[in-house]
Coordinates of C-alpha atoms and ligand atoms in Angstrom, one line a residue:
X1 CA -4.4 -15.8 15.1
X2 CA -2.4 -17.4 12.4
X3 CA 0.5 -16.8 9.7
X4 CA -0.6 -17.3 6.3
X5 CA 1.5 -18.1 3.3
X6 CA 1.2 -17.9 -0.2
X7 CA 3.8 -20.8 -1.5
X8 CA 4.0 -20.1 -5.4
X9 CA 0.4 -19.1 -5.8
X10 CA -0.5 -18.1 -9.3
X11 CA -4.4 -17.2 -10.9
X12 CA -4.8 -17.5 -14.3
X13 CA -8.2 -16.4 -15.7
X14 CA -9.8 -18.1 -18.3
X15 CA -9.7 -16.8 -21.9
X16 CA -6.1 -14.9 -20.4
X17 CA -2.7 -15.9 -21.6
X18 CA -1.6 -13.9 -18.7
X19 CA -1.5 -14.5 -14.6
X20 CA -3.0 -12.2 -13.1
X21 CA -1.1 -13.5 -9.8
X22 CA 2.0 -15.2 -10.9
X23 CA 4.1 -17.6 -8.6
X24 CA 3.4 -15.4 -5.4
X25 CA 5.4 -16.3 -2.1
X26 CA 4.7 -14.6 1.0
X27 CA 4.9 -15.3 4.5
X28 CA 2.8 -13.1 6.7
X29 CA 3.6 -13.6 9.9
X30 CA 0.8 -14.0 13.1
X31 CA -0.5 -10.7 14.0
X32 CA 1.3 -8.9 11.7
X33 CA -0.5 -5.9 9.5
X34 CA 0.1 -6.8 5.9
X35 CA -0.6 -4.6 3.1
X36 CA -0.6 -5.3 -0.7
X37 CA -0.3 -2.3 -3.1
X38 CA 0.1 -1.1 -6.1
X39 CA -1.5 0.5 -9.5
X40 CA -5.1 -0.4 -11.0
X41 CA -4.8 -4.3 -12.1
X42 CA -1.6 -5.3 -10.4
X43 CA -3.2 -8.1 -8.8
X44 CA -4.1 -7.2 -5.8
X45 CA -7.5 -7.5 -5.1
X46 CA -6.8 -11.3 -6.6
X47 CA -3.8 -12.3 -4.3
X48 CA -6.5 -11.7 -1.6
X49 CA -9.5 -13.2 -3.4
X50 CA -6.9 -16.0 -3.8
X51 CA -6.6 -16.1 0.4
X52 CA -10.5 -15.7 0.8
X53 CA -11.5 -18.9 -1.4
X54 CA -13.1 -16.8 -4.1
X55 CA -10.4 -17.2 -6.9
X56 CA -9.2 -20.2 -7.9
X57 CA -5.2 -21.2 -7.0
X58 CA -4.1 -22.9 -10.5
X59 CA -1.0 -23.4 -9.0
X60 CA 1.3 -23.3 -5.7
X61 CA -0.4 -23.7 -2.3
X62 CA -2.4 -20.8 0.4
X63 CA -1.9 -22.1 4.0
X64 CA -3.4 -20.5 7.1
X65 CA -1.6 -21.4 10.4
X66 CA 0.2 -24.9 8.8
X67 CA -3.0 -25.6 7.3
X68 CA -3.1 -26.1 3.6
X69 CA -6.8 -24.1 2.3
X70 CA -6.0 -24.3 -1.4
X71 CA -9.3 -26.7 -1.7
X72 CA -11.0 -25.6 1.0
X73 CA -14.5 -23.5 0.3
X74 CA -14.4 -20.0 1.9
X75 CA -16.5 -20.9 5.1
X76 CA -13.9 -23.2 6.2
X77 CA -10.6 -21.0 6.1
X78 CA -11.7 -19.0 9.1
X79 CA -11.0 -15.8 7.8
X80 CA -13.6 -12.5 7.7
X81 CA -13.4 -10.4 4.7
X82 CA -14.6 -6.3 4.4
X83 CA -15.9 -5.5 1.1
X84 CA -15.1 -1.9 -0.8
X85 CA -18.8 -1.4 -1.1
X86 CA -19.5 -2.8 2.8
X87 CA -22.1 -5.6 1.2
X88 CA -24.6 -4.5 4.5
X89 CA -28.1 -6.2 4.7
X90 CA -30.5 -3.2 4.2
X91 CA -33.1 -5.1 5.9
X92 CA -31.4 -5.4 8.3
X93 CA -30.7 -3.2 11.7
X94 CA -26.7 -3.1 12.4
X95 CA -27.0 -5.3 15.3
X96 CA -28.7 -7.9 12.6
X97 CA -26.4 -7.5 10.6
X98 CA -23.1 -7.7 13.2
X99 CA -24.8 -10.6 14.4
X100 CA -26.1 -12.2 11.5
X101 CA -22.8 -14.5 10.8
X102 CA -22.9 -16.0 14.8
X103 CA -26.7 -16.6 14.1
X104 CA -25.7 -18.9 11.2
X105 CA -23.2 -21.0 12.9
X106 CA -25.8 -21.6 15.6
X107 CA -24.4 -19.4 18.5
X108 CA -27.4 -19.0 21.0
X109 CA -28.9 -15.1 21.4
X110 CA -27.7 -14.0 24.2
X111 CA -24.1 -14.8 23.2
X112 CA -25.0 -13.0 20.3
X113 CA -26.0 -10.1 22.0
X114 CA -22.9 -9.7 24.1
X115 CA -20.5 -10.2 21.3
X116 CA -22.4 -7.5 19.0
X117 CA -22.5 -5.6 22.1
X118 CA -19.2 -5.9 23.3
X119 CA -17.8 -5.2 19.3
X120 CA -19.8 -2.3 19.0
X121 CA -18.8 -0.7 22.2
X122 CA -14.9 -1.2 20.5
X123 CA -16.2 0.8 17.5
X124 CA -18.2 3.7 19.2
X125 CA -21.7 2.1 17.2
X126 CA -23.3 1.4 20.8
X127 CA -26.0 4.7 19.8
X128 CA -26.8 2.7 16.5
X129 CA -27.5 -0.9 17.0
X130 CA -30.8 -0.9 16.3
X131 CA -30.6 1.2 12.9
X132 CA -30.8 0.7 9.3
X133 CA -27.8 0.8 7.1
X134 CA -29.6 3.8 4.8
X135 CA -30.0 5.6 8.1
X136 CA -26.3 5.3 8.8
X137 CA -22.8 7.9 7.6
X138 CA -20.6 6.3 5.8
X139 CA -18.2 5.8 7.7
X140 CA -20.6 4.7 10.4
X141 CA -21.4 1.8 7.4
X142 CA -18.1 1.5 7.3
X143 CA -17.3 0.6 11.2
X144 CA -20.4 -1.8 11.2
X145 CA -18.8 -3.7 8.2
X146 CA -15.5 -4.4 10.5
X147 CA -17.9 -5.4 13.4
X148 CA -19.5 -8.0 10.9
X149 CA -15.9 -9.4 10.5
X150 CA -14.9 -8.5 14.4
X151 CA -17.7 -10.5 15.9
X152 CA -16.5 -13.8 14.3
X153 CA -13.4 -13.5 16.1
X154 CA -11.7 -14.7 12.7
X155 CA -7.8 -16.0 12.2
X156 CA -7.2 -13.9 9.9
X157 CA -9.3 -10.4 8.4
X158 CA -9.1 -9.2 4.9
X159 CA -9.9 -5.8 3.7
X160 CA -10.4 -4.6 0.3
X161 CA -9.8 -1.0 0.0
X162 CA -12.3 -0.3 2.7
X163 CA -12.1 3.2 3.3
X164 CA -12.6 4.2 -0.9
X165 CA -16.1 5.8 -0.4
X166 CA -15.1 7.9 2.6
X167 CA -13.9 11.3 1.8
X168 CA -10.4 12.5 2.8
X169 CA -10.7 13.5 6.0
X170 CA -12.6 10.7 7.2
X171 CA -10.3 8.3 5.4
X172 CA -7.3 10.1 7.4
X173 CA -9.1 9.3 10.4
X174 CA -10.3 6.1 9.8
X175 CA -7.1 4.9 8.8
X176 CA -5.2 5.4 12.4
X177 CA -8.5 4.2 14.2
X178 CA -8.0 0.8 12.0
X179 CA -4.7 0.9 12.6
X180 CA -5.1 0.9 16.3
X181 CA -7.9 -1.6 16.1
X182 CA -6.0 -4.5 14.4
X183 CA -2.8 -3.6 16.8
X184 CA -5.3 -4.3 19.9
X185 CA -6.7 -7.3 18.4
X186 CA -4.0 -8.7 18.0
X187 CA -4.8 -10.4 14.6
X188 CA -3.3 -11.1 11.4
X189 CA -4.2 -8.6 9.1
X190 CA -3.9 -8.5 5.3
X191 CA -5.3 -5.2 3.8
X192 CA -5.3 -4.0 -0.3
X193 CA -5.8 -0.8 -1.3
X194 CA -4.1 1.6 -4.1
X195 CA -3.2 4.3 -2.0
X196 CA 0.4 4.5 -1.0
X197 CA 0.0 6.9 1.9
X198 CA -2.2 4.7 3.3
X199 CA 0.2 1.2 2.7
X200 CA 2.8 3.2 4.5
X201 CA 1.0 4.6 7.3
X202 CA -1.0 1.3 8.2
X203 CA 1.2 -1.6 7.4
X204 CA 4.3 -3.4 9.5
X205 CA 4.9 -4.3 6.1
X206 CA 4.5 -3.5 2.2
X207 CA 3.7 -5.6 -0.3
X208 CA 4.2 -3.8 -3.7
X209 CA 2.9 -5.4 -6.8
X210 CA 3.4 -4.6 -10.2
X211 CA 1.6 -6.9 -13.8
X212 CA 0.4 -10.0 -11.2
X213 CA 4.5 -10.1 -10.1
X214 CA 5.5 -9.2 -6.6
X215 CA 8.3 -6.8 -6.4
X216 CA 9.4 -6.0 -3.1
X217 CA 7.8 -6.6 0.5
X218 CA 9.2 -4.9 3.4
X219 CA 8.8 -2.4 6.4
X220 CA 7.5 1.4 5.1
X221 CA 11.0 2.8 6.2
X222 CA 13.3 -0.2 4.3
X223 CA 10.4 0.8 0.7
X224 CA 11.6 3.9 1.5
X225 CA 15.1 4.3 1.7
X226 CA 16.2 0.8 -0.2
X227 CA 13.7 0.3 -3.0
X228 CA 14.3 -2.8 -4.8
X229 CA 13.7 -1.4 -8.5
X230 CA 12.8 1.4 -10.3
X231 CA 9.5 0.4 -10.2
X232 CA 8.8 0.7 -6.3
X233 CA 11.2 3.7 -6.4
X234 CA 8.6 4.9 -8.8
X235 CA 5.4 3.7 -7.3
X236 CA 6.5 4.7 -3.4
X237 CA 6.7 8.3 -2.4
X238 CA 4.9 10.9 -3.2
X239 CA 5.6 13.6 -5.4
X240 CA 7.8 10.6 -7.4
X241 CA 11.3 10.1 -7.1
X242 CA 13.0 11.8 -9.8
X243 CA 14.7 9.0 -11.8
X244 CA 17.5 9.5 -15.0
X245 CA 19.3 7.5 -17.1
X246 CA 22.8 8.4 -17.4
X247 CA 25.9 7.4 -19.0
X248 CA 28.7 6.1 -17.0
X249 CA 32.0 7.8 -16.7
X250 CA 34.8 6.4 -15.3
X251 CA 34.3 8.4 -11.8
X252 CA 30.8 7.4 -11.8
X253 CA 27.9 9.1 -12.8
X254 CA 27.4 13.1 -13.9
X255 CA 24.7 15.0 -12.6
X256 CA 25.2 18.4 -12.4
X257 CA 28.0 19.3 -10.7
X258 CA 28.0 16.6 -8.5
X259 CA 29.7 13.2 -9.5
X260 CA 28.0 9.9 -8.1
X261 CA 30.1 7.7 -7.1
X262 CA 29.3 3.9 -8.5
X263 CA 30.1 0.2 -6.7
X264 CA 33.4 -0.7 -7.7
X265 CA 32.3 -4.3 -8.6
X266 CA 29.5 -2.3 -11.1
X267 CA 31.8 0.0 -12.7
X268 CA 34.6 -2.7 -13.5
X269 CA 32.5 -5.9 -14.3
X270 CA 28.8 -5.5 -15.6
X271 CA 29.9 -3.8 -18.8
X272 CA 26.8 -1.5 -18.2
X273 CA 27.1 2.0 -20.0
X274 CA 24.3 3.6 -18.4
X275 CA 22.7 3.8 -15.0
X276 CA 19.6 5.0 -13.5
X277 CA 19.7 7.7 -10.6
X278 CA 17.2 8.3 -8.6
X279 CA 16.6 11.2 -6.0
X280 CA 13.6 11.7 -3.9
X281 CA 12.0 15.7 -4.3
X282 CA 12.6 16.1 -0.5
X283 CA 16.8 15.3 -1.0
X284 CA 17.3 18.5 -3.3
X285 CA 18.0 21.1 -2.3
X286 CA 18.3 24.8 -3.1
X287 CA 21.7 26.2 -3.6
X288 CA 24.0 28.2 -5.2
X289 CA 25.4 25.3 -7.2
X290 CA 23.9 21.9 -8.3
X291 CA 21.7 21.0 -11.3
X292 CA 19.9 24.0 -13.1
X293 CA 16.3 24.0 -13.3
X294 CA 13.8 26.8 -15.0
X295 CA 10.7 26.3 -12.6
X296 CA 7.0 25.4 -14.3
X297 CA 4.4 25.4 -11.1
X298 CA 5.1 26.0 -7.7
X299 CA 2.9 23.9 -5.2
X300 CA 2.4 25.3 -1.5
X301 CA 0.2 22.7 0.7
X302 CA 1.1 24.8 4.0
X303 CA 3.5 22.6 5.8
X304 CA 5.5 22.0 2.3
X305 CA 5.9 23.6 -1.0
X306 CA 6.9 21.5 -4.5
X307 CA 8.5 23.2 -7.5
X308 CA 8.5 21.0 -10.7
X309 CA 10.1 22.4 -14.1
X310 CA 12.6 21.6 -16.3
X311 CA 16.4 20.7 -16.8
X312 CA 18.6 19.8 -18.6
X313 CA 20.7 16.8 -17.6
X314 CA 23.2 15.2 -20.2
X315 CA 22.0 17.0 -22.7
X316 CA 18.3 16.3 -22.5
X317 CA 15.6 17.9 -21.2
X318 CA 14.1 16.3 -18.1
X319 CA 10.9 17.3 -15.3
X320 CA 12.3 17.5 -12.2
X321 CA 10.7 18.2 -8.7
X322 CA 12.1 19.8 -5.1
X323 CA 10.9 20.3 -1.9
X324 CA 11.5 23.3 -1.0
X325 CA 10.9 25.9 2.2
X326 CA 7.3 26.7 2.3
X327 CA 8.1 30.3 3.8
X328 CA 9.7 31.0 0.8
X329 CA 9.6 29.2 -2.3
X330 CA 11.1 30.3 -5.8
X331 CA 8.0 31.8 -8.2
X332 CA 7.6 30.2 -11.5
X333 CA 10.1 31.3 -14.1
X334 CA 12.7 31.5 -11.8
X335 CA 16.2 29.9 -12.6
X336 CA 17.3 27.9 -9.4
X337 CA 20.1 25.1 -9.0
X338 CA 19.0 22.2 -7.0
X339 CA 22.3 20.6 -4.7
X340 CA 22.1 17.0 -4.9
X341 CA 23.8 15.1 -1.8
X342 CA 25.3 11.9 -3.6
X343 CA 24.3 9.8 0.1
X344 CA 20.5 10.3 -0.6
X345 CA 20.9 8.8 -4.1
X346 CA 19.6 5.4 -5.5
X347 CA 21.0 3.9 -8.0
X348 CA 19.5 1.3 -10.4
X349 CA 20.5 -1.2 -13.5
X350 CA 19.7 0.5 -16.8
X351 CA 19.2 -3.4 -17.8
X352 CA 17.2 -4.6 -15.1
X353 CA 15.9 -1.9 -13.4
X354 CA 17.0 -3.7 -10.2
X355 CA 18.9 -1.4 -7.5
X356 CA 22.4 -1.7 -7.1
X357 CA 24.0 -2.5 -3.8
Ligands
ATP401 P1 -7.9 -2.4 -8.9 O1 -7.1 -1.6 -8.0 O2 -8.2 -1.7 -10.2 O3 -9.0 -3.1 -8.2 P2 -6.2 -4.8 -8.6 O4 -4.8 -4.6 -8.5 O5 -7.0 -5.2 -7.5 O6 -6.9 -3.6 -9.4 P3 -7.2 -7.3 -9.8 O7 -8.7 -6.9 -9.6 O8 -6.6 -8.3 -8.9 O9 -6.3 -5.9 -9.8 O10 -7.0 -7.7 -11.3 C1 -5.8 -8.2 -11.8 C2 -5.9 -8.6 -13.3 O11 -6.9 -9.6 -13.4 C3 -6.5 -7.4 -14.1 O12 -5.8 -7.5 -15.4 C4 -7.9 -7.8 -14.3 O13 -8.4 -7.3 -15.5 C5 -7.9 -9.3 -14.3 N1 -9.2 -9.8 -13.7 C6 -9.7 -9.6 -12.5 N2 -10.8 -10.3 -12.3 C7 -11.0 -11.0 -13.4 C8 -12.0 -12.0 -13.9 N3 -13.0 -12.3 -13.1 N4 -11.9 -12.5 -15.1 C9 -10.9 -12.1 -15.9 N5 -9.9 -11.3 -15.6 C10 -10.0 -10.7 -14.4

């Protein structure tokens, strides 16, 4: 087990004028389940390439434990990585390959043997050891790529979006079951992956990166309810938050019939005219008053039901969407009013985009 810390860590790739990682500081602590997120080319992937030894560090420092690895060649950093695509040795039978690692750093054969056995036993793969990948699921492929990374009894394991060729329901279930695996290891943990259901269902925290820039890292509940800027507003949650720009009265900020109260510091010092306001779909709610909305498409997933349509706040027309009852949801055309409670609101800096406290 060991923390690891990125201490200003920035990749630059050649021919680009821009990092793809840029001055990156993060302290994950020992044990800890640490996730990185965020849209297609954010970084991600490189910030743990970065870790692994497999992308250069142009600048700033990676240490594992107090260890500095910014030089060191990926064998030495004592980490065990799982690939998207699993990277399995077809030749190979699964114990070969969950083995194949402790062969190569000269472990004799029957410690081999129990340490594939006892791993496999941890991941239900006992009935498969002496298979071929081809002759494996996918997800099976998938559990004998984290015994490759178990067996070494690593500091620290990466994953790179690991469950991405596993269909929904299996990802679902996968998820908890890795989930549950790190927590009984008891090992640091740092895990990318696109998907934000899964960043908030699997990590202690949340790293959220947006252009190679980190933007806010945090607990799932603290992304949720204290977003740091309209972009992890944005990129957390899912429908979206619903986020306006608004001009700023004296009393705060119009919506509907509901006035938002602003920070008094805000509304007396910044010289800010506009704000943004943000409201998650869950925190409207249908009433007899609020703001007006003609509804487009109603969405019914069982448990829930989404409307989205339009509205028209300060005299433009906006998409808006609600959560609504799913025993009985408005039909499409309807005219409904949405009630906005002004403690659910988030409010951002029109100028920075950076929430306001
Ligand atoms: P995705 O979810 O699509 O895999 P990501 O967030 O993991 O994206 P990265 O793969 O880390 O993003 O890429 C970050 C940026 O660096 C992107 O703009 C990408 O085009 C660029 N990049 C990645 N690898 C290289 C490389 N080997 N050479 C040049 N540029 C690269």
């Amino acid at each position: 087990m060991a923390t690891v810390t990125y201490d200003g860590a920035t990749c630059l790739f050649p021919g680009s004028d821009k990092p793809a990682v840029e001055n990156l500081d993060l302290q994950i602590e020992d044990g800890e389940f640490l996730v990185l997120v965020g849209p297609s080319g954010c970084g991600k992937s490189t910030s743990l390439r970065m870790l692994a030894g497999l992308e250069d560090v142009h600048s700033g420092r990676i240490l594992i434990g107090d260890r500095d690895v910014t030089a060191e060649e990926p064998k030495q950093r004592d980490i065990a990585m799982v690939f998207q695509n699993y990277a399995l040795y077809p030749h190979m039978s699964v114990a070969e390959n969950m083995g194949f690692a402790l062969k190569l750093v000269g472990m004799n054969k029957t410690d081999i043997r129990a340490r594939v056995a006892e791993t496999a036993k941890l991941l239900d793969l006992e009935p498969y050891l002496d298979r071929k990948p081809k002759a494996l699921s996918g997800g099976q492929r998938q559990r004998v790529a984290m015994g490759r990374a178990i067996v070494r009894q690593p500091q620290v394991f990466l994953m790179d979006e690991p469950l991405s060729n596993l269909d929904a329901k299996l990802r679902t279930q996968t998820r908890t079951q890795i989930a549950q695996l790190q927590r009984r290891l008891d090992t640091t943990m740092v895990y990318v992956t696109h998907d934000q259901i899964e960043a908030m269902t699997m990590g202690d925290r949340v790293a959220v990166l947006d252009h190679g820039v980190l933007q806010q890292c945090a607990s799932p509940r603290d992304l949720y309810s204290a977003p740091a800027n309209v972009f992890v507003a944005g990129f957390m949650g899912s429908p979206s938050m619903n986020l306006f720009t608004l001009p700023i009265t004296p009393e705060g900020v119009v919506l509907g019939d509901a006035t938002i109260p602003l920070p008094r510091h805000f509304l007396s010092g910044t010289g800010e005219r506009e704000v943004v306001v943000g409201i998650r779909p869950e925190h409207l709610e249908l009433s007899s008053t609020g703001i007006p909305m003609e509804v487009g498409v109603v969405e019914e997933l069982g448990s829930d039901a989404y409307i989205y349509g339009r509205s028209t706040v300060n005299g433009e027309t906006q998409q808006l969407v609600a959560r609504t009852d799913w025993r009985d949801p408005p039909r499409k055309g309807d005219l409904v009013k949405l009630h906005v409670d002004p403690a659910w609101v988030h409010l951002f800096s029109a100028s920075t985009g950076d929430r306001l406290v």
